[in-house]
Amino acid sequence: MNPVDHLIKKVCKYVSFGQPVSSGSLVSQRSSDPRMPMQAFYLTLQPKSEQEHYYHEVWLKKEGSFAITEAWYKDSTVTRSLVQDNISYEQLINAIGEEHSHHVVLRMTEIVKKSEREDWRPYARRA
């Protein structure tokens, strides 16, 4: 298992996966807002056209693959659609580039470090 696959496996153990909202209010999301049919954890976004408030977002899925969505932010609402689904880390590099993929790895590393710190866990035993 390569180091990134090992990191992905650890992150999947620590994060909570939810249904990403595809359209709706950013301020007060409602359960009635349309949601994308996948359980995923938000990792990062990549600006595509800041003038149009258009971005690509990277999500980690529960089984360890990635998904990329395109998102349009307008005022306090967002609309998303799926661009790529069930892609590996190598495919992610091809889709978003090495620099942005490196940011994804850094974010996952920080999640693992924070999750494994004894003083961060809410029910950690204190000496």
Coordinates of N, CA and C in Angstrom, one line a residue:
M1 N 0.9 -1.2 0.0 CA 0.0 0.0 0.0 C 0.9 1.2 0.0
N2 N 0.7 2.2 -0.9 CA 1.5 3.3 -1.0 C 1.1 4.3 0.1
P3 N 1.9 5.3 0.4 CA 1.7 6.2 1.6 C 0.3 7.0 1.4
V4 N 0.0 7.4 0.2 CA -1.3 8.2 0.0 C -2.5 7.3 0.3
D5 N -2.4 6.0 -0.2 CA -3.5 5.1 0.1 C -3.7 4.8 1.6
H6 N -2.5 4.7 2.3 CA -2.6 4.5 3.7 C -3.2 5.8 4.4
L7 N -2.8 7.0 3.9 CA -3.4 8.2 4.5 C -4.9 8.3 4.3
I8 N -5.3 7.9 3.1 CA -6.7 7.9 2.8 C -7.5 7.0 3.7
K9 N -6.9 5.8 3.9 CA -7.6 4.8 4.8 C -7.7 5.4 6.2
K10 N -6.7 6.1 6.7 CA -6.7 6.7 8.1 C -7.7 7.8 8.1
V11 N -7.8 8.7 7.1 CA -8.7 9.8 7.1 C -10.2 9.2 7.1
C12 N -10.4 8.2 6.3 CA -11.8 7.6 6.3 C -12.2 7.1 7.7
K13 N -11.2 6.7 8.5 CA -11.5 6.3 9.8 C -11.9 7.4 10.8
Y14 N -11.4 8.6 10.5 CA -11.6 9.7 11.5 C -12.8 10.7 11.1
V15 N -13.1 10.9 9.8 CA -14.0 11.9 9.4 C -15.5 11.4 9.4
S16 N -16.4 12.3 9.4 CA -17.8 11.9 9.3 C -18.2 12.2 7.9
F17 N -18.9 11.2 7.3 CA -19.3 11.4 5.9 C -20.8 11.7 5.9
G18 N -21.1 12.7 5.1 CA -22.5 13.1 5.0 C -22.9 13.3 3.5
Q19 N -24.2 13.6 3.3 CA -24.7 13.8 2.0 C -24.4 15.2 1.6
P20 N -23.5 15.5 0.6 CA -23.3 16.9 0.2 C -24.5 17.5 -0.4
V21 N -24.7 18.8 0.0 CA -25.9 19.5 -0.5 C -25.6 19.9 -2.0
S22 N -26.5 19.7 -2.9 CA -26.2 20.0 -4.3 C -26.7 21.5 -4.5
S23 N -27.8 21.8 -3.9 CA -28.4 23.2 -4.1 C -29.0 23.6 -2.8
G24 N -28.9 24.9 -2.5 CA -29.5 25.3 -1.2 C -28.8 26.4 -0.6
S25 N -29.2 26.8 0.6 CA -28.7 27.9 1.4 C -27.4 27.5 2.1
L26 N -26.4 28.3 2.0 CA -25.1 28.0 2.7 C -25.3 28.4 4.2
V27 N -26.2 29.3 4.5 CA -26.4 29.8 5.9 C -27.2 28.8 6.7
S28 N -28.3 28.4 6.1 CA -29.2 27.5 6.9 C -29.6 26.3 5.9
Q29 N -28.8 25.3 5.9 CA -29.1 24.2 5.1 C -30.3 23.4 5.7
R30 N -31.2 23.0 4.8 CA -32.4 22.3 5.3 C -32.3 20.9 4.8
S31 N -33.0 20.0 5.5 CA -33.0 18.6 5.1 C -33.7 18.4 3.8
S32 N -34.5 19.4 3.4 CA -35.3 19.3 2.2 C -34.5 19.8 1.0
D33 N -33.3 20.4 1.2 CA -32.5 20.9 0.1 C -32.0 19.7 -0.7
P34 N -32.0 19.8 -2.1 CA -31.6 18.7 -2.9 C -30.2 18.3 -2.6
R35 N -29.9 17.0 -2.4 CA -28.5 16.6 -2.0 C -28.0 15.6 -3.1
M36 N -26.7 15.6 -3.2 CA -26.0 14.7 -4.2 C -26.1 13.3 -3.6
P37 N -26.4 12.3 -4.4 CA -26.5 10.9 -3.9 C -25.2 10.2 -3.6
M38 N -24.4 10.8 -2.7 CA -23.2 10.2 -2.3 C -22.8 10.6 -0.9
Q39 N -22.2 9.7 -0.1 CA -21.7 10.1 1.2 C -20.2 10.5 1.0
A40 N -19.9 11.8 1.4 CA -18.6 12.3 1.1 C -18.2 13.3 2.2
F41 N -16.9 13.6 2.2 CA -16.3 14.6 3.1 C -15.6 15.6 2.3
Y42 N -16.0 16.9 2.5 CA -15.4 18.0 1.7 C -13.9 18.2 2.1
L43 N -13.1 18.3 1.0 CA -11.7 18.5 1.2 C -11.2 19.9 0.8
T44 N -11.5 20.3 -0.4 CA -11.0 21.6 -0.9 C -11.7 22.0 -2.1
L45 N -11.5 23.3 -2.5 CA -12.1 23.8 -3.8 C -11.0 24.4 -4.6
Q46 N -11.2 24.4 -5.9 CA -10.2 24.9 -6.9 C -11.0 26.0 -7.7
P47 N -10.6 27.3 -7.6 CA -11.2 28.3 -8.4 C -11.1 28.0 -9.9
K48 N -12.2 28.2 -10.6 CA -12.2 28.0 -12.0 C -12.5 29.4 -12.7
S49 N -13.5 30.1 -12.1 CA -13.8 31.5 -12.6 C -14.3 32.2 -11.4
E50 N -13.5 33.0 -10.7 CA -13.9 33.7 -9.5 C -14.9 34.8 -9.9
Q51 N -14.8 35.4 -11.1 CA -15.8 36.4 -11.5 C -17.2 35.8 -11.6
E52 N -17.3 34.5 -12.0 CA -18.6 33.9 -12.1 C -18.9 33.1 -10.8
H53 N -18.0 33.1 -9.8 CA -18.2 32.3 -8.6 C -18.4 30.8 -8.9
Y54 N -17.5 30.3 -9.8 CA -17.5 28.9 -10.3 C -16.3 28.2 -9.8
Y55 N -16.5 27.1 -9.1 CA -15.3 26.3 -8.5 C -15.5 24.8 -8.8
H56 N -14.4 24.1 -8.7 CA -14.4 22.7 -8.6 C -14.1 22.3 -7.2
E57 N -14.9 21.4 -6.6 CA -14.7 21.0 -5.2 C -14.2 19.5 -5.2
V58 N -13.4 19.2 -4.3 CA -12.9 17.8 -4.1 C -13.5 17.2 -2.9
W59 N -14.0 16.0 -3.0 CA -14.7 15.3 -1.9 C -14.0 13.9 -1.8
L60 N -13.8 13.5 -0.5 CA -13.4 12.1 -0.2 C -14.6 11.3 0.0
K61 N -14.8 10.2 -0.7 CA -15.9 9.3 -0.5 C -15.6 8.2 0.6
K62 N -16.7 7.7 1.2 CA -16.6 6.8 2.3 C -15.7 5.5 2.0
E63 N -15.7 5.1 0.7 CA -14.9 3.9 0.4 C -13.5 4.2 0.0
G64 N -13.1 5.5 0.1 CA -11.7 5.9 -0.2 C -11.5 6.5 -1.6
S65 N -12.4 6.6 -2.4 CA -12.2 7.2 -3.7 C -12.6 8.7 -3.6
F66 N -12.4 9.4 -4.7 CA -12.7 10.8 -4.7 C -13.8 11.2 -5.7
A67 N -14.4 12.3 -5.5 CA -15.4 12.9 -6.4 C -15.0 14.3 -6.6
I68 N -15.3 14.8 -7.8 CA -15.2 16.2 -8.1 C -16.5 16.8 -8.5
T69 N -16.9 17.9 -7.9 CA -18.1 18.6 -8.2 C -17.8 20.0 -8.7
E70 N -18.7 20.5 -9.6 CA -18.6 21.9 -9.9 C -19.6 22.6 -9.1
A71 N -19.3 23.8 -8.6 CA -20.2 24.5 -7.7 C -20.2 26.0 -8.2
W72 N -21.4 26.5 -8.1 CA -21.7 27.9 -8.4 C -22.2 28.5 -7.1
Y73 N -21.5 29.5 -6.6 CA -21.9 30.2 -5.3 C -22.4 31.5 -5.7
K74 N -23.6 31.8 -5.3 CA -24.3 33.1 -5.5 C -24.9 33.6 -4.2
D75 N -24.5 34.7 -3.8 CA -24.9 35.2 -2.5 C -24.8 34.2 -1.4
S76 N -25.8 33.7 -0.8 CA -25.7 32.7 0.2 C -26.3 31.3 -0.2
T77 N -26.2 31.1 -1.5 CA -26.7 29.8 -2.0 C -25.6 29.1 -2.9
V78 N -25.7 27.8 -3.0 CA -24.8 27.0 -3.8 C -25.6 26.1 -4.7
T79 N -25.1 25.8 -5.9 CA -25.6 24.8 -6.8 C -24.5 24.0 -7.2
R80 N -24.6 22.7 -7.1 CA -23.5 21.7 -7.5 C -24.0 20.7 -8.5
S81 N -23.0 20.2 -9.2 CA -23.3 19.1 -10.1 C -22.0 18.2 -10.1
L82 N -22.2 17.0 -10.3 CA -21.0 16.0 -10.3 C -20.3 16.1 -11.6
V83 N -18.9 16.2 -11.5 CA -18.1 16.2 -12.7 C -17.4 14.9 -12.9
Q84 N -16.8 14.3 -11.8 CA -16.2 13.0 -11.9 C -16.5 12.3 -10.6
D85 N -16.7 11.0 -10.6 CA -17.0 10.2 -9.5 C -16.1 8.9 -9.4
N86 N -15.9 8.5 -8.2 CA -15.2 7.2 -8.0 C -13.8 7.2 -8.6
I87 N -13.0 8.3 -8.4 CA -11.7 8.4 -9.0 C -10.6 8.1 -8.0
S88 N -9.5 7.6 -8.4 CA -8.4 7.3 -7.5 C -7.6 8.6 -7.3
Y89 N -6.6 8.5 -6.4 CA -5.8 9.7 -6.2 C -5.0 10.0 -7.5
E90 N -4.5 9.0 -8.2 CA -3.8 9.2 -9.4 C -4.6 10.0 -10.5
Q91 N -5.9 9.5 -10.6 CA -6.8 10.2 -11.5 C -7.1 11.6 -11.0
L92 N -7.1 11.8 -9.7 CA -7.4 13.2 -9.1 C -6.2 14.1 -9.5
I93 N -5.0 13.6 -9.5 CA -3.8 14.4 -9.9 C -4.0 14.9 -11.4
N94 N -4.5 14.0 -12.2 CA -4.7 14.3 -13.6 C -5.8 15.3 -13.8
A95 N -6.8 15.2 -12.9 CA -8.0 16.1 -13.1 C -7.8 17.5 -12.5
I96 N -7.1 17.6 -11.4 CA -6.9 18.9 -10.8 C -5.5 19.5 -10.7
G97 N -4.5 18.6 -11.1 CA -3.1 19.1 -11.1 C -2.4 18.7 -9.9
E98 N -1.1 18.6 -10.0 CA -0.2 18.2 -8.9 C -0.3 19.2 -7.7
E99 N -0.3 20.5 -8.0 CA -0.3 21.4 -6.9 C -1.6 21.3 -6.0
H100 N -2.7 21.2 -6.6 CA -4.0 21.1 -5.9 C -4.1 19.7 -5.2
S101 N -3.6 18.7 -5.9 CA -3.6 17.4 -5.3 C -2.7 17.3 -4.0
H102 N -1.6 18.1 -4.1 CA -0.7 18.2 -2.9 C -1.4 18.8 -1.7
H103 N -2.3 19.9 -2.0 CA -3.0 20.5 -1.0 C -4.0 19.5 -0.4
V104 N -4.6 18.6 -1.2 CA -5.5 17.6 -0.7 C -4.8 16.7 0.3
V105 N -3.6 16.3 0.0 CA -2.8 15.4 0.8 C -2.4 16.2 2.1
L106 N -2.1 17.4 2.1 CA -1.8 18.2 3.3 C -3.0 18.3 4.2
R107 N -4.2 18.6 3.6 CA -5.4 18.6 4.4 C -5.7 17.3 5.1
M108 N -5.5 16.2 4.3 CA -5.8 14.9 4.9 C -4.8 14.6 6.1
T109 N -3.5 15.0 5.9 CA -2.5 14.8 6.9 C -2.8 15.6 8.1
E110 N -3.3 16.8 8.0 CA -3.7 17.6 9.1 C -4.9 17.0 9.9
I111 N -5.8 16.5 9.1 CA -7.0 15.8 9.8 C -6.5 14.6 10.6
V112 N -5.6 13.8 10.1 CA -5.1 12.7 10.8 C -4.3 13.1 12.1
K113 N -3.5 14.1 11.9 CA -2.7 14.6 13.0 C -3.6 15.1 14.1
K114 N -4.6 15.9 13.8 CA -5.5 16.5 14.7 C -6.3 15.4 15.4
S115 N -6.7 14.4 14.6 CA -7.6 13.3 15.2 C -6.8 12.4 16.1
E116 N -5.5 12.3 15.9 CA -4.7 11.4 16.7 C -4.1 12.0 17.9
R117 N -4.2 13.3 18.0 CA -3.7 14.0 19.2 C -4.6 13.7 20.4
E118 N -4.0 13.2 21.5 CA -4.7 12.8 22.7 C -5.6 13.9 23.3
D119 N -5.0 15.1 23.3 CA -5.8 16.2 23.9 C -6.9 16.8 23.1
W120 N -7.0 16.3 21.8 CA -8.1 16.8 20.9 C -9.3 15.9 21.1
R121 N -9.1 14.6 21.3 CA -10.3 13.7 21.4 C -11.1 14.1 22.6
P122 N -12.4 14.2 22.4 CA -13.3 14.7 23.5 C -13.3 13.7 24.7
Y123 N -13.1 12.4 24.5 CA -13.2 11.5 25.6 C -11.9 10.9 26.0
A124 N -10.8 11.6 25.6 CA -9.4 11.0 25.8 C -9.2 11.0 27.3
R125 N -8.5 10.0 27.7 CA -8.1 9.9 29.2 C -7.0 10.8 29.5
R126 N -7.1 11.5 30.5 CA -6.1 12.5 30.9 C -5.3 11.9 32.1
A127 N -4.0 12.1 32.1 CA -3.2 11.6 33.2 C -3.3 12.5 34.4

